[in-house]
Structure formats: C-alpha cells, structure tokens
JSON list of C-alpha atoms in Angstrom, two decimals:
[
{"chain": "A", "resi": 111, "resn": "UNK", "atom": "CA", "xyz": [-25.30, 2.71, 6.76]},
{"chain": "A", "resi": 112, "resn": "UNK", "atom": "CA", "xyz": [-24.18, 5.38, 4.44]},
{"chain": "A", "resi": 113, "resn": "UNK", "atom": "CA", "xyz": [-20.72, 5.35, 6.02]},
{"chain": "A", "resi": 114, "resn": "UNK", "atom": "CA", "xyz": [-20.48, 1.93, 5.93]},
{"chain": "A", "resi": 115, "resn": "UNK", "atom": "CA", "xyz": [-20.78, 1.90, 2.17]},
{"chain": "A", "resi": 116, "resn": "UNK", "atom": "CA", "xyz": [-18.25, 4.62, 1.49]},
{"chain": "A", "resi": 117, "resn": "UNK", "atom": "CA", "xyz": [-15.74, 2.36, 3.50]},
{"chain": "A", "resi": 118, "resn": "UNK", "atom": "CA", "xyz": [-16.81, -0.92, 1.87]},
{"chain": "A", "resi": 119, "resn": "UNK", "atom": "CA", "xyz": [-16.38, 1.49, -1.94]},
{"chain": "A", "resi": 120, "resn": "UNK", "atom": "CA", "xyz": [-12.94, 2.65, -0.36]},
{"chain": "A", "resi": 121, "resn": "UNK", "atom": "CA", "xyz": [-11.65, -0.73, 0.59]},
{"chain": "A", "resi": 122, "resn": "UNK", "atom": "CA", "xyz": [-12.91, -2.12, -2.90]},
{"chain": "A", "resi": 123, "resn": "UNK", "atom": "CA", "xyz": [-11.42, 0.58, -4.62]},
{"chain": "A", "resi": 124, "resn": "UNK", "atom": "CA", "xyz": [-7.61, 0.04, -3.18]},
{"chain": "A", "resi": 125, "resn": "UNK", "atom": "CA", "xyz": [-7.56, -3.65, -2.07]},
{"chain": "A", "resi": 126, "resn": "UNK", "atom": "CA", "xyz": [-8.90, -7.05, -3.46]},
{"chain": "A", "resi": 127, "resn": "UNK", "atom": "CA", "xyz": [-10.85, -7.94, -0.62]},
{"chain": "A", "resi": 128, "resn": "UNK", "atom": "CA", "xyz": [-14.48, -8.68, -1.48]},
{"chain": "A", "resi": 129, "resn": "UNK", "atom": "CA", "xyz": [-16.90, -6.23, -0.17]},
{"chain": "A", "resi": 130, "resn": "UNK", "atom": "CA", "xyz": [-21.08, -7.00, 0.01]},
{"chain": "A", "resi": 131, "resn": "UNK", "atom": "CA", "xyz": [-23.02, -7.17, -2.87]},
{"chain": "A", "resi": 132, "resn": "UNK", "atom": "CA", "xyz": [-25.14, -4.48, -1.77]},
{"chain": "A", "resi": 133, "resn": "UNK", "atom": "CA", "xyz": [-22.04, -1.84, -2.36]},
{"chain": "A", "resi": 134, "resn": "UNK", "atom": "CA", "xyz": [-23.02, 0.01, -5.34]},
{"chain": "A", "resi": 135, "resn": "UNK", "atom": "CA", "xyz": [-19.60, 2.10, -6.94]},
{"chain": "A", "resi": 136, "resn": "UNK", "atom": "CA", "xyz": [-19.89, 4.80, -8.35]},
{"chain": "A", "resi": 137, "resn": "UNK", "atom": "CA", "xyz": [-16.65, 7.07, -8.99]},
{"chain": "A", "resi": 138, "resn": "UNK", "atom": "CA", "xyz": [-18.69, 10.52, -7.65]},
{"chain": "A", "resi": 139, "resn": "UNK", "atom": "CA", "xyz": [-18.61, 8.72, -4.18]},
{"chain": "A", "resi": 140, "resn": "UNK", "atom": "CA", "xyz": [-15.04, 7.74, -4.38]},
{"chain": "A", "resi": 141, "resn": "UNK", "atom": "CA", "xyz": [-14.06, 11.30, -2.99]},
{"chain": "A", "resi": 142, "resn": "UNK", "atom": "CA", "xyz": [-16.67, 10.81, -0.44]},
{"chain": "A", "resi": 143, "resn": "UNK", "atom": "CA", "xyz": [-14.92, 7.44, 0.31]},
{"chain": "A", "resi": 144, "resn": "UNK", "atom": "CA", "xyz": [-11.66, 9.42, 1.11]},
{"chain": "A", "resi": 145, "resn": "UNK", "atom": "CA", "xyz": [-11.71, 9.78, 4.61]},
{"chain": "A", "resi": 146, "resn": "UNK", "atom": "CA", "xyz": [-11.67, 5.93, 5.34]},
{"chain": "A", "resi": 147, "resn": "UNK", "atom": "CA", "xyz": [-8.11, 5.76, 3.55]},
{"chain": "A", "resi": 148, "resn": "UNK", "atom": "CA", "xyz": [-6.37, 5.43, 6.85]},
{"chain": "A", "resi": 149, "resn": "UNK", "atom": "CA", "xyz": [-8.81, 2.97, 8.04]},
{"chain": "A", "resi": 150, "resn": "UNK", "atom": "CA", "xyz": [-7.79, 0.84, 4.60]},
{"chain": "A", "resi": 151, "resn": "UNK", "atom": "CA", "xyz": [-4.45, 1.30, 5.29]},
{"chain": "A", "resi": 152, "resn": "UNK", "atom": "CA", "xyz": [-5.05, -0.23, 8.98]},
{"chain": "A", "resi": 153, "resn": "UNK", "atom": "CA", "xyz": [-6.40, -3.40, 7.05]},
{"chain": "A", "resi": 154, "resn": "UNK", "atom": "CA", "xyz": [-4.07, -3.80, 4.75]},
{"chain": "A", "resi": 155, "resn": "UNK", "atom": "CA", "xyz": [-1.17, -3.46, 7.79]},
{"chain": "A", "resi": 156, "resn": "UNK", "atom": "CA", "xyz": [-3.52, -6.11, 10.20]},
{"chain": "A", "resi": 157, "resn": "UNK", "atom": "CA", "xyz": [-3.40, -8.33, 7.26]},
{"chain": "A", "resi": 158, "resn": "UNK", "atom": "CA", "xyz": [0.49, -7.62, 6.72]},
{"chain": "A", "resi": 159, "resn": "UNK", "atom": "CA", "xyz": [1.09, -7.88, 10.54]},
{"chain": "A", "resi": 160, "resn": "UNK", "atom": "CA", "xyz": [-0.81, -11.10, 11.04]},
{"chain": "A", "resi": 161, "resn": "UNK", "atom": "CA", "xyz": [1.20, -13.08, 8.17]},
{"chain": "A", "resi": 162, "resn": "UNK", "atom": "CA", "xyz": [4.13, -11.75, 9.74]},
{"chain": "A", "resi": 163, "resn": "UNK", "atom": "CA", "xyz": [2.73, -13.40, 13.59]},
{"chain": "A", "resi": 164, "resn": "UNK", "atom": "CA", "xyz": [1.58, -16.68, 12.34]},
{"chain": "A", "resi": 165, "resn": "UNK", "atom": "CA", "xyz": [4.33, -17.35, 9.77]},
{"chain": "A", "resi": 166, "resn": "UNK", "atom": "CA", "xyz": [7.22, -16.05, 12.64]},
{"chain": "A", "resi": 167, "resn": "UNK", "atom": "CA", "xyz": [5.65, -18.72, 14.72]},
{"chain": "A", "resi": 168, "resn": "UNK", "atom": "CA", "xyz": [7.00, -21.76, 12.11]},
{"chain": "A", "resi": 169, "resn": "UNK", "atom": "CA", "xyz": [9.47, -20.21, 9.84]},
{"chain": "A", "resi": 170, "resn": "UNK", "atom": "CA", "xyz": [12.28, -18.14, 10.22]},
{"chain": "A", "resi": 171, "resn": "UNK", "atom": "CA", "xyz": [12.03, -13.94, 10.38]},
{"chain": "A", "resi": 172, "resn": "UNK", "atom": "CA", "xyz": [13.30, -13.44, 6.84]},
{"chain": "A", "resi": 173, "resn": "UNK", "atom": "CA", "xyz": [10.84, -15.12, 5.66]},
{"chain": "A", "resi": 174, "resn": "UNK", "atom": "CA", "xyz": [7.97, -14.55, 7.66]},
{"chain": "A", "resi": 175, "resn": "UNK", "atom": "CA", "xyz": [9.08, -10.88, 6.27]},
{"chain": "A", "resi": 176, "resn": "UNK", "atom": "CA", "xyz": [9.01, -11.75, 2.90]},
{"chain": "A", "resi": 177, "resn": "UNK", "atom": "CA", "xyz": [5.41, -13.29, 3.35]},
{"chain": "A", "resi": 178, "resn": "UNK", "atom": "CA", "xyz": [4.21, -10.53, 5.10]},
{"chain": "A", "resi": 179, "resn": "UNK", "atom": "CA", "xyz": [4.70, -8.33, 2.01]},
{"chain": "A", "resi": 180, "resn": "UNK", "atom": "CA", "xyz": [4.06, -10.65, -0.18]},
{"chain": "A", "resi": 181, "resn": "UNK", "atom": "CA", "xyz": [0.41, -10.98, 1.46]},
{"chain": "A", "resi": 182, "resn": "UNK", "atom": "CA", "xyz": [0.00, -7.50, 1.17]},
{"chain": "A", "resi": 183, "resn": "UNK", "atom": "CA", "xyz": [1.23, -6.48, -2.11]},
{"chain": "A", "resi": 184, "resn": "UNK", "atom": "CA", "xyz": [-1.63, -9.25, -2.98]},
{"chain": "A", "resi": 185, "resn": "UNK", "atom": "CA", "xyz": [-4.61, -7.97, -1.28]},
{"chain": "A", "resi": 186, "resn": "UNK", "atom": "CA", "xyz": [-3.67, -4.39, -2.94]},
{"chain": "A", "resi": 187, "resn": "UNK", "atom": "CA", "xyz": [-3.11, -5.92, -6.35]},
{"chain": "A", "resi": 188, "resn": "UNK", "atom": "CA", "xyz": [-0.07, -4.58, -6.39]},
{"chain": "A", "resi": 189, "resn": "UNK", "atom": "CA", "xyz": [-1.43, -1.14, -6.37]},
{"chain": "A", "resi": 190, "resn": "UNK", "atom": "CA", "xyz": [1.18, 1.39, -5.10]},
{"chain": "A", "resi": 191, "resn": "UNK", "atom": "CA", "xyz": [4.04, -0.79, -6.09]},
{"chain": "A", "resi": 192, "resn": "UNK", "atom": "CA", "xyz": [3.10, -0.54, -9.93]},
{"chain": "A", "resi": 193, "resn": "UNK", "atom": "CA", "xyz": [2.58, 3.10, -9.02]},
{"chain": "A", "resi": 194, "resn": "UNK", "atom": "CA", "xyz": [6.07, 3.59, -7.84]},
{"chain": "A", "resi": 195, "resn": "UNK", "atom": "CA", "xyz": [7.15, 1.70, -11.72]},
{"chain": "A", "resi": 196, "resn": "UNK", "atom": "CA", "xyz": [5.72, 3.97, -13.43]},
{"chain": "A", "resi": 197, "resn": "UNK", "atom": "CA", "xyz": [6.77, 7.35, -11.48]},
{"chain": "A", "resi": 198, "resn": "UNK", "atom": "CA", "xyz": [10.13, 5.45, -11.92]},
{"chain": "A", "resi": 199, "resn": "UNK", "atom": "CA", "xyz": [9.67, 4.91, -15.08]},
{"chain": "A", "resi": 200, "resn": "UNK", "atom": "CA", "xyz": [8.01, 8.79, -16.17]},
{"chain": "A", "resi": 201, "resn": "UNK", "atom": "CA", "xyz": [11.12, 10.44, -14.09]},
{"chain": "A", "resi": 202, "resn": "UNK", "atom": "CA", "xyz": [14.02, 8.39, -15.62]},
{"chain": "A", "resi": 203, "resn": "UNK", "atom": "CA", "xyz": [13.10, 8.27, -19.09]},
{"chain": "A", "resi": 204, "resn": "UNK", "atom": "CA", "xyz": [11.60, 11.94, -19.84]},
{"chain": "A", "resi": 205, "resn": "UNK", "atom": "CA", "xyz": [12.49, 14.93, -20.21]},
{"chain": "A", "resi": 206, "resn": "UNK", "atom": "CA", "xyz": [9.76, 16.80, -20.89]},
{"chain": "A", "resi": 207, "resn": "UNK", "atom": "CA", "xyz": [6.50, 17.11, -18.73]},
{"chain": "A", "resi": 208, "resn": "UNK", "atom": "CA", "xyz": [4.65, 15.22, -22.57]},
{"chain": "A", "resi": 209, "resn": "UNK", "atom": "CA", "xyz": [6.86, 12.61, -22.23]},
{"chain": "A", "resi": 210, "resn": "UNK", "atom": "CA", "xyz": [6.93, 11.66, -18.71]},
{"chain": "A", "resi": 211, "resn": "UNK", "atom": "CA", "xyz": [3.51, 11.58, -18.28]},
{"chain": "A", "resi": 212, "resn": "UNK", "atom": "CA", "xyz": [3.01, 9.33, -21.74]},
{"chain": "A", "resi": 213, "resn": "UNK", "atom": "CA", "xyz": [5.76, 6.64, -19.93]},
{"chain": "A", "resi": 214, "resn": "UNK", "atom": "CA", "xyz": [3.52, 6.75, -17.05]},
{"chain": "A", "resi": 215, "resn": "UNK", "atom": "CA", "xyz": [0.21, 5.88, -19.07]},
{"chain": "A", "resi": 216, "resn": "UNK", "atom": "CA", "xyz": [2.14, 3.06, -20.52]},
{"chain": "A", "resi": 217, "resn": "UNK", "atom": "CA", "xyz": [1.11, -0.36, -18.84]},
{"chain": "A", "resi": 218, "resn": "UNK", "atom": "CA", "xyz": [4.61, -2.17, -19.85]},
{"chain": "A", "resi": 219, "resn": "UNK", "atom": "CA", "xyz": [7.38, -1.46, -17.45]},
{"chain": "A", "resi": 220, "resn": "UNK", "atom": "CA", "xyz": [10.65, -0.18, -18.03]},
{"chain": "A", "resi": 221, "resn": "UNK", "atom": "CA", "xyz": [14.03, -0.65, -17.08]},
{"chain": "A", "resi": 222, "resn": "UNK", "atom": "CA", "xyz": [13.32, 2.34, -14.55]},
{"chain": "A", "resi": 223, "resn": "UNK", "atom": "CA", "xyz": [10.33, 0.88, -13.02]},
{"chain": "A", "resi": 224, "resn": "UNK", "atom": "CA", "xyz": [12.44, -2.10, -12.45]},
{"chain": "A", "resi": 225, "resn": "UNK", "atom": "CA", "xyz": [15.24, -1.04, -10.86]},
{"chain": "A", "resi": 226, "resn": "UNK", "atom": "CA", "xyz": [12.88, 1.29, -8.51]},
{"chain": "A", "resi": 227, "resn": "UNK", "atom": "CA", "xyz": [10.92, -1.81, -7.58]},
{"chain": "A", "resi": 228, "resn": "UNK", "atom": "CA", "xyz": [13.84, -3.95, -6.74]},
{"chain": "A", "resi": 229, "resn": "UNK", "atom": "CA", "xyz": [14.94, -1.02, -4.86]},
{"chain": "A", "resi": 230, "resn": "UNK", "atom": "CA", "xyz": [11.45, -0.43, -2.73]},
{"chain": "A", "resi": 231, "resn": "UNK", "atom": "CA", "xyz": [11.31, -3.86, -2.03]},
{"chain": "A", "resi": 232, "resn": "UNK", "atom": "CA", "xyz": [15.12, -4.28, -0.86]},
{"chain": "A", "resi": 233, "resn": "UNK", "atom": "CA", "xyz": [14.25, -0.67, 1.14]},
{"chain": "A", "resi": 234, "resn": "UNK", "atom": "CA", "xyz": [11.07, -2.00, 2.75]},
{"chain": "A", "resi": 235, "resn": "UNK", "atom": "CA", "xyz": [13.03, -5.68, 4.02]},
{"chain": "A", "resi": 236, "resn": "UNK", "atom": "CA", "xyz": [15.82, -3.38, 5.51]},
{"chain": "A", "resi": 237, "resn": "UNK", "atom": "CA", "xyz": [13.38, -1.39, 7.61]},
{"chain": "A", "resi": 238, "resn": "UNK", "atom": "CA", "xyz": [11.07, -4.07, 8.97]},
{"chain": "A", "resi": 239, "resn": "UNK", "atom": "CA", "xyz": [14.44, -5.33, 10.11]},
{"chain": "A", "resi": 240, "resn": "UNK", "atom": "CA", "xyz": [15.37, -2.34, 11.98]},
{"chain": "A", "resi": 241, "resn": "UNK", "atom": "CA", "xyz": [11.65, -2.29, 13.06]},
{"chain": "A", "resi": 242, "resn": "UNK", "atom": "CA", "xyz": [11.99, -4.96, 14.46]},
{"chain": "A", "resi": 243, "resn": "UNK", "atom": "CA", "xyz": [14.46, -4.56, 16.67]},
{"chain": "A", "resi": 244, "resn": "UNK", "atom": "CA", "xyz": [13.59, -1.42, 18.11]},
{"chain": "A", "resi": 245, "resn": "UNK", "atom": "CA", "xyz": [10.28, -0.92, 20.00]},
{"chain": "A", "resi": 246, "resn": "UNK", "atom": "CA", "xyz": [11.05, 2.74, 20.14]},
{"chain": "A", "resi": 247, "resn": "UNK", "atom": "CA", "xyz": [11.33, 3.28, 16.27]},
{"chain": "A", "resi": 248, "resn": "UNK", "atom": "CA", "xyz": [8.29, 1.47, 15.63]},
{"chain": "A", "resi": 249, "resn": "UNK", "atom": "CA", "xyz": [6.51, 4.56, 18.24]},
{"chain": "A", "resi": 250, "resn": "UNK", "atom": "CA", "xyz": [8.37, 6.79, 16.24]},
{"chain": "A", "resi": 251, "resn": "UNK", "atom": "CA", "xyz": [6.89, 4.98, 12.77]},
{"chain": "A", "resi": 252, "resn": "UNK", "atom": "CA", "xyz": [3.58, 4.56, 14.61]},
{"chain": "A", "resi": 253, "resn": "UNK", "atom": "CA", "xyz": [3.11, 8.64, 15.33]},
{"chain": "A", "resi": 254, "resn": "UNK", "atom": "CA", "xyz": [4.29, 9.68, 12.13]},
{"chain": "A", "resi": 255, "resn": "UNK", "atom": "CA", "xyz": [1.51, 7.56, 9.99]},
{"chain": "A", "resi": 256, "resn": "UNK", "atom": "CA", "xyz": [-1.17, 8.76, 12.89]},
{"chain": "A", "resi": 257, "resn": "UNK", "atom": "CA", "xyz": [-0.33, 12.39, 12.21]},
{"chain": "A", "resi": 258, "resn": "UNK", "atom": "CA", "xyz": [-0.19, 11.56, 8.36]},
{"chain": "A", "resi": 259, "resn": "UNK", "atom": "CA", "xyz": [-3.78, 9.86, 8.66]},
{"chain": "A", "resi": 260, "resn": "UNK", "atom": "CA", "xyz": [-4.84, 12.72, 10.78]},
{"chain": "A", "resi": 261, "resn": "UNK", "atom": "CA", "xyz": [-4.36, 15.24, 7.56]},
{"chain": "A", "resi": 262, "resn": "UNK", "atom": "CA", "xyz": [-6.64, 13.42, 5.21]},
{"chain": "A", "resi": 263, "resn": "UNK", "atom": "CA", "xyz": [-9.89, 14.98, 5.13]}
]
C-alpha cells in the first residue's frame, strides 16, 4: 500500500489527474515518490497516445497531433513547458548567475520564454511527424527513454 501512495503523491505532484482521497502529501515523501517518475511519464504518454488513436480515427493527422499535445500539456498543467519559459527566459536575459535565476522566479513570461515555447512546440510537431513515419525511429526513441527511465533511482 505504501508504494501505491508514493505513486498516487508522484502522479499528483506532476499531472492534474485526481488521485484518492486517502493520499496524504507531504513534500518529505516526494523524494520517496521519485522512482515512479517513469511510470508518470508512461501515463502522461498513454493519455497523449490515445488522443492521438481516437482523434486519427475522425480527423486528419495534423490535427489529431495537435490534440494529442494539447491533451497532454493539460493533464501536466503545463508543467515542463512553463519550465522550458523560464530557463528561456533566465538564459536570454541574464548575465549573471543573480539575475538569471531572479528571471526564472518571475511568474510573467518574457519575450525569451516565448520564442522558446513557440519553438518546442514547432520542434515537438516536426518529430511526431517523422515518428510517425518510421517504425524504426520510434525503437530508437523507445530505447533511449527506457535507458533514461532506467537511471532514475
């Protein structure tokens, strides 16, 4: 059961799904909570995958790709993308160690931040459409996260 909960206080932690009332957070068992990343990141990606199947079934690709991220950029909250604004955002407009890491703290984005989303996004539509056109770079994509997952501990 006590695995259980540190999976249920990971998911909460990095996603919007709901968890069971029963899950108690506390931020000492976040670290405990660690090693169910990957399995997070597996949820997130079934949740991505399946908008992609059902919406590919009635709609054309692009946008069944576009809905695919869209669904999970929601169930993170956005999470990693507003990280990648405001390392965007620290690294383009400081110069000094101080500085970027005040632009980070700062919940407004910046021109930086942005540009660097409009970028990720335009960088992640590219490469699901390379994906999917090539079983053998999805392997290749599929090995590299495993062996990535496999160093978290």
């Amino acid at each position: 059961m006590r695995q259980l909960e540190l999976f249920f206080i990971a998911l909460a932690y990095f996603t919007r799904l709901p968890v069971p009332g029963w899950v108690a957070f506390a931020p000492e068992k976040l670290g405990q909570a660690a090693c169910f990343l990957p399995l997070v990141g597996w949820v997130v990606a079934a949740i991505g995958a399946a908008v992609f199947w059902l919406a590919a079934e009635v709609l054309p690709v692009d946008i069944a790709v576009v809905l695919s991220m869209a669904a999970t950029v929601r169930v993170t909250g956005a999470f990693h993308e507003d990280g990648w604004a405001d390392t965007c955002d620290g690294l383009g407009g400081g110069w000094t160690k101080a500085r970027v890491l005040e632009i980070m703290k700062d919940s407004r984005i910046g021109s930086f931040g942005a540009i660097g989303l409009v970028l990720l996004i335009l960088l992640v539509v590219a490469l699901w459409f390379i994906f999917r056109g090539d079983p053998s770079l999805i392997e290749l994509w599929h090995r590299a996260a495993m062996q990535a997952a496999g160093g978290v501990r």
